[in-house]
PDB file of C-alpha atoms in Angstrom:
ATOM      1  CA  MET A 214     -14.275 -95.036 -18.836  1.00  0.00           C
ATOM      2  CA  VAL A 215     -14.906 -91.325 -19.189  1.00  0.00           C
ATOM      3  CA  GLU A 216     -16.087 -89.752 -22.434  1.00  0.00           C
ATOM      4  CA  LEU A 217     -16.512 -86.073 -23.357  1.00  0.00           C
ATOM      5  CA  LYS A 218     -19.347 -84.859 -25.578  1.00  0.00           C
ATOM      6  CA  LYS A 219     -19.673 -81.270 -26.746  1.00  0.00           C
ATOM      7  CA  ILE A 220     -22.702 -79.291 -25.626  1.00  0.00           C
ATOM      8  CA  THR A 221     -24.406 -76.705 -27.819  1.00  0.00           C
ATOM      9  CA  ILE A 222     -27.691 -74.881 -27.346  1.00  0.00           C
ATOM     10  CA  THR A 223     -29.364 -77.343 -29.702  1.00  0.00           C
ATOM     11  CA  ASP A 224     -28.157 -80.512 -27.970  1.00  0.00           C
ATOM     12  CA  ASP A 225     -30.484 -82.710 -25.987  1.00  0.00           C
ATOM     13  CA  ASN A 226     -27.824 -82.999 -23.290  1.00  0.00           C
ATOM     14  CA  MET A 227     -28.010 -79.291 -22.385  1.00  0.00           C
ATOM     15  CA  LYS A 228     -31.017 -79.715 -20.054  1.00  0.00           C
ATOM     16  CA  GLU A 229     -29.398 -82.687 -18.340  1.00  0.00           C
ATOM     17  CA  CYS A 230     -26.202 -80.663 -17.852  1.00  0.00           C
ATOM     18  CA  ILE A 231     -28.127 -77.812 -16.241  1.00  0.00           C
ATOM     19  CA  GLU A 232     -29.558 -80.243 -13.684  1.00  0.00           C
ATOM     20  CA  LEU A 233     -26.117 -81.408 -12.466  1.00  0.00           C
ATOM     21  CA  ASP A 234     -25.030 -79.986  -9.115  1.00  0.00           C
ATOM     22  CA  VAL A 235     -22.118 -80.165  -6.712  1.00  0.00           C
ATOM     23  CA  ALA A 236     -22.345 -80.954  -3.011  1.00  0.00           C
ATOM     24  CA  PRO A 237     -23.869 -78.167  -0.877  1.00  0.00           C
ATOM     25  CA  LYS A 238     -20.492 -77.297   0.731  1.00  0.00           C
ATOM     26  CA  GLN A 239     -19.014 -76.757  -2.768  1.00  0.00           C
ATOM     27  CA  ARG A 240     -21.710 -74.439  -4.135  1.00  0.00           C
ATOM     28  CA  GLY A 241     -19.893 -71.294  -3.044  1.00  0.00           C
ATOM     29  CA  PHE A 242     -16.965 -72.200  -5.311  1.00  0.00           C
ATOM     30  CA  LEU A 243     -18.896 -72.425  -8.618  1.00  0.00           C
ATOM     31  CA  VAL A 244     -21.586 -70.728 -10.626  1.00  0.00           C
ATOM     32  CA  SER A 245     -24.390 -72.859 -12.068  1.00  0.00           C
ATOM     33  CA  ASN A 246     -23.979 -74.801 -15.286  1.00  0.00           C
ATOM     34  CA  SER A 247     -26.870 -72.835 -16.823  1.00  0.00           C
ATOM     35  CA  TYR A 248     -24.960 -69.592 -16.178  1.00  0.00           C
ATOM     36  CA  SER A 249     -21.790 -71.130 -17.651  1.00  0.00           C
ATOM     37  CA  LEU A 250     -23.577 -72.309 -20.807  1.00  0.00           C
ATOM     38  CA  GLY A 251     -25.060 -68.847 -21.270  1.00  0.00           C
ATOM     39  CA  GLN A 252     -21.664 -67.277 -20.723  1.00  0.00           C
ATOM     40  CA  ALA A 253     -20.083 -69.584 -23.319  1.00  0.00           C
ATOM     41  CA  TYR A 254     -22.800 -68.777 -25.853  1.00  0.00           C
ATOM     42  CA  ASP A 255     -22.378 -65.031 -25.268  1.00  0.00           C
ATOM     43  CA  TYR A 256     -18.585 -65.218 -25.423  1.00  0.00           C
ATOM     44  CA  ASN A 257     -18.687 -67.107 -28.721  1.00  0.00           C
ATOM     45  CA  LEU A 258     -21.126 -64.592 -30.227  1.00  0.00           C
ATOM     46  CA  ARG A 259     -19.062 -61.590 -29.152  1.00  0.00           C
ATOM     47  CA  ASN A 260     -15.717 -63.084 -30.188  1.00  0.00           C
ATOM     48  CA  ASN A 261     -16.752 -64.806 -33.394  1.00  0.00           C
ATOM     49  CA  ASP A 262     -14.408 -62.729 -35.537  1.00  0.00           C
ATOM     50  CA  THR A 263     -11.480 -62.421 -33.073  1.00  0.00           C
ATOM     51  CA  GLY A 264     -10.599 -66.088 -32.788  1.00  0.00           C
ATOM     52  CA  GLY A 265     -11.691 -66.405 -29.159  1.00  0.00           C
ATOM     53  CA  TYR A 266     -13.616 -69.523 -28.232  1.00  0.00           C
ATOM     54  CA  ALA A 267     -15.506 -71.049 -25.332  1.00  0.00           C
ATOM     55  CA  VAL A 268     -15.807 -74.834 -25.551  1.00  0.00           C
ATOM     56  CA  THR A 269     -18.288 -76.807 -23.441  1.00  0.00           C
ATOM     57  CA  TYR A 270     -18.368 -80.539 -22.756  1.00  0.00           C
ATOM     58  CA  ALA A 271     -20.560 -82.903 -20.813  1.00  0.00           C
ATOM     59  CA  VAL A 272     -18.570 -85.567 -18.971  1.00  0.00           C
ATOM     60  CA  TYR A 273     -19.984 -89.085 -19.279  1.00  0.00           C
ATOM     61  CA  ALA A 274     -19.104 -92.259 -17.401  1.00  0.00           C
ATOM     62  CA  ASN A 275     -20.718 -95.465 -18.637  1.00  0.00           C
ATOM     63  CA  ASN A 276     -23.203 -93.444 -20.744  1.00  0.00           C
ATOM     64  CA  THR A 277     -24.329 -91.389 -17.712  1.00  0.00           C
ATOM     65  CA  MET A 278     -23.673 -87.648 -17.592  1.00  0.00           C
ATOM     66  CA  VAL A 279     -21.584 -87.006 -14.493  1.00  0.00           C
ATOM     67  CA  GLY A 280     -20.054 -83.559 -15.014  1.00  0.00           C
ATOM     68  CA  PHE A 281     -19.372 -80.428 -17.029  1.00  0.00           C
ATOM     69  CA  ILE A 282     -16.217 -78.774 -18.395  1.00  0.00           C
ATOM     70  CA  MET A 283     -15.827 -75.416 -20.099  1.00  0.00           C
ATOM     71  CA  TYR A 284     -12.584 -73.959 -21.358  1.00  0.00           C
ATOM     72  CA  GLY A 285     -11.744 -70.810 -23.244  1.00  0.00           C
ATOM     73  CA  TYR A 286      -9.139 -69.748 -25.742  1.00  0.00           C
ATOM     74  CA  PHE A 287      -7.906 -66.175 -25.635  1.00  0.00           C
ATOM     75  CA  PRO A 288      -5.847 -65.373 -28.769  1.00  0.00           C
ATOM     76  CA  ASP A 289      -4.763 -61.962 -27.469  1.00  0.00           C
ATOM     77  CA  GLY A 290      -4.124 -63.047 -23.916  1.00  0.00           C
ATOM     78  CA  ASP A 291      -6.146 -62.295 -20.831  1.00  0.00           C
ATOM     79  CA  ASP A 292      -5.602 -61.561 -17.139  1.00  0.00           C
ATOM     80  CA  TYR A 293      -3.535 -64.749 -16.940  1.00  0.00           C
ATOM     81  CA  GLU A 294      -1.118 -64.241 -19.826  1.00  0.00           C
ATOM     82  CA  GLU A 295      -1.028 -60.649 -21.030  1.00  0.00           C
ATOM     83  CA  ASP A 296      -0.555 -60.175 -24.770  1.00  0.00           C
ATOM     84  CA  ALA A 297       0.056 -63.907 -25.385  1.00  0.00           C
ATOM     85  CA  PRO A 298      -2.488 -66.513 -26.477  1.00  0.00           C
ATOM     86  CA  CYS A 299      -3.620 -68.880 -23.721  1.00  0.00           C
ATOM     87  CA  TYR A 300      -6.193 -71.471 -22.754  1.00  0.00           C
ATOM     88  CA  TYR A 301      -8.209 -71.179 -19.558  1.00  0.00           C
ATOM     89  CA  LEU A 302     -10.227 -73.777 -17.657  1.00  0.00           C
ATOM     90  CA  TRP A 303     -13.317 -71.691 -17.117  1.00  0.00           C
ATOM     91  CA  ARG A 304     -15.541 -74.234 -15.365  1.00  0.00           C
ATOM     92  CA  PHE A 305     -15.219 -77.784 -14.144  1.00  0.00           C
ATOM     93  CA  MET A 306     -17.551 -79.792 -11.971  1.00  0.00           C
ATOM     94  CA  ILE A 307     -18.548 -83.352 -11.207  1.00  0.00           C
ATOM     95  CA  ASP A 308     -22.070 -83.909  -9.894  1.00  0.00           C
ATOM     96  CA  GLU A 309     -22.175 -84.705  -6.175  1.00  0.00           C
ATOM     97  CA  ARG A 310     -23.549 -88.208  -6.871  1.00  0.00           C
ATOM     98  CA  TYR A 311     -20.441 -89.149  -8.871  1.00  0.00           C
ATOM     99  CA  GLN A 312     -17.603 -87.528  -6.945  1.00  0.00           C
ATOM    100  CA  GLY A 313     -14.781 -89.626  -5.544  1.00  0.00           C
ATOM    101  CA  LYS A 314     -14.834 -92.168  -8.387  1.00  0.00           C
ATOM    102  CA  GLY A 315     -11.925 -90.758 -10.432  1.00  0.00           C
ATOM    103  CA  TYR A 316     -14.133 -89.300 -13.170  1.00  0.00           C
ATOM    104  CA  GLY A 317     -12.843 -85.776 -12.625  1.00  0.00           C
ATOM    105  CA  LYS A 318      -9.199 -86.690 -13.036  1.00  0.00           C
ATOM    106  CA  GLN A 319      -9.952 -88.793 -16.133  1.00  0.00           C
ATOM    107  CA  ALA A 320     -11.948 -85.949 -17.683  1.00  0.00           C
ATOM    108  CA  MET A 321      -9.240 -83.379 -16.952  1.00  0.00           C
ATOM    109  CA  ARG A 322      -6.574 -85.614 -18.495  1.00  0.00           C
ATOM    110  CA  LYS A 323      -8.681 -85.807 -21.663  1.00  0.00           C
ATOM    111  CA  ILE A 324      -9.078 -81.999 -21.732  1.00  0.00           C
ATOM    112  CA  ILE A 325      -5.351 -81.483 -21.160  1.00  0.00           C
ATOM    113  CA  ASP A 326      -4.560 -83.884 -24.020  1.00  0.00           C
ATOM    114  CA  GLU A 327      -6.997 -82.007 -26.256  1.00  0.00           C
ATOM    115  CA  ILE A 328      -5.542 -78.611 -25.381  1.00  0.00           C
ATOM    116  CA  LYS A 329      -1.975 -79.833 -25.896  1.00  0.00           C
ATOM    117  CA  GLY A 330      -3.084 -80.388 -29.503  1.00  0.00           C
ATOM    118  CA  LEU A 331      -3.887 -76.623 -29.654  1.00  0.00           C
ATOM    119  CA  PRO A 332      -7.430 -77.098 -31.030  1.00  0.00           C
ATOM    120  CA  CYS A 333      -8.291 -73.386 -31.095  1.00  0.00           C
ATOM    121  CA  GLY A 334      -4.862 -71.934 -31.781  1.00  0.00           C
ATOM    122  CA  LYS A 335      -1.334 -71.704 -30.464  1.00  0.00           C
ATOM    123  CA  ALA A 336      -0.569 -71.040 -26.806  1.00  0.00           C
ATOM    124  CA  GLU A 337       2.119 -71.825 -24.290  1.00  0.00           C
ATOM    125  CA  TYR A 338      -0.031 -72.194 -21.153  1.00  0.00           C
ATOM    126  CA  PHE A 339      -3.313 -73.596 -19.867  1.00  0.00           C
ATOM    127  CA  PHE A 340      -4.544 -71.643 -16.828  1.00  0.00           C
ATOM    128  CA  THR A 341      -7.100 -72.230 -14.126  1.00  0.00           C
ATOM    129  CA  THR A 342      -8.160 -70.371 -10.999  1.00  0.00           C
ATOM    130  CA  TYR A 343      -9.773 -71.402  -7.726  1.00  0.00           C
ATOM    131  CA  GLU A 344     -10.681 -69.956  -4.372  1.00  0.00           C
ATOM    132  CA  PRO A 345      -7.603 -69.694  -2.120  1.00  0.00           C
ATOM    133  CA  ASP A 346      -9.319 -71.743   0.612  1.00  0.00           C
ATOM    134  CA  ASN A 347     -10.296 -74.565  -1.775  1.00  0.00           C
ATOM    135  CA  GLU A 348      -7.638 -77.053  -0.675  1.00  0.00           C
ATOM    136  CA  PHE A 349      -9.130 -79.856  -2.745  1.00  0.00           C
ATOM    137  CA  ALA A 350      -8.810 -77.800  -5.965  1.00  0.00           C
ATOM    138  CA  SER A 351      -5.234 -76.828  -5.139  1.00  0.00           C
ATOM    139  CA  LYS A 352      -4.184 -80.466  -4.622  1.00  0.00           C
ATOM    140  CA  PHE A 353      -6.251 -81.740  -7.553  1.00  0.00           C
ATOM    141  CA  TYR A 354      -4.763 -79.343 -10.111  1.00  0.00           C
ATOM    142  CA  ALA A 355      -1.244 -79.833  -8.727  1.00  0.00           C
ATOM    143  CA  SER A 356      -1.668 -83.584  -9.263  1.00  0.00           C
ATOM    144  CA  LEU A 357      -2.316 -82.832 -12.939  1.00  0.00           C
ATOM    145  CA  GLY A 358       0.810 -80.683 -13.303  1.00  0.00           C
ATOM    146  CA  PHE A 359      -0.604 -77.201 -12.682  1.00  0.00           C
ATOM    147  CA  VAL A 360       1.696 -74.872 -10.734  1.00  0.00           C
ATOM    148  CA  GLU A 361       0.446 -71.911  -8.722  1.00  0.00           C
ATOM    149  CA  THR A 362       1.865 -68.673 -10.138  1.00  0.00           C
ATOM    150  CA  GLY A 363       1.620 -66.572  -6.973  1.00  0.00           C
ATOM    151  CA  ASP A 364      -0.853 -64.285  -8.756  1.00  0.00           C
ATOM    152  CA  GLU A 365      -4.523 -63.739  -8.028  1.00  0.00           C
ATOM    153  CA  VAL A 366      -7.291 -62.770 -10.440  1.00  0.00           C
ATOM    154  CA  ASP A 367     -10.658 -61.728  -8.995  1.00  0.00           C
ATOM    155  CA  ASP A 368      -9.468 -62.916  -5.564  1.00  0.00           C
ATOM    156  CA  GLU A 369      -8.745 -66.410  -6.908  1.00  0.00           C
ATOM    157  CA  THR A 370      -5.441 -68.305  -6.983  1.00  0.00           C
ATOM    158  CA  VAL A 371      -3.967 -68.663 -10.493  1.00  0.00           C
ATOM    159  CA  ALA A 372      -2.309 -71.913 -11.577  1.00  0.00           C
ATOM    160  CA  LYS A 373      -0.840 -72.781 -14.959  1.00  0.00           C
ATOM    161  CA  LEU A 374       0.217 -75.820 -16.920  1.00  0.00           C
ATOM    162  CA  LYS A 375       2.891 -75.534 -19.589  1.00  0.00           C
ATOM    163  CA  LEU A 376       1.641 -77.038 -22.846  1.00  0.00           C
TER     164      LEU A 376
END
């Protein structure tokens, strides 16, 4: 069973999260978890009064940290949904030692359920992006209900899920 636990800069699980890593062939698709945690902290500081949020979770399976998820809420829209509030899957990874066990799909279903409850504010869509040549990501997100929009942001394919 997969469980999600929030990460903050004061949590003991932050160091463990930073040490997670994907398989070598996947490293070109993601930035490090330490970069992501810093980005979330910075985003939350800069957007404290605008209603924007970055939310970070460690993914656990049987009390072992196996992955990391970060999503954002953009109350005024972003490159994905101009002038309309939206959620965005900013980062998602499962450590190379735990891939292929279904933890990623379980974790994403939990995040989708959370976002459908509109925890940060109203929105119609949950977006994600991935490298156009990342066939695994394309199939994975499609299996969860995401549909490619035909758009690209920063040379990445955009997919969205209606909430």
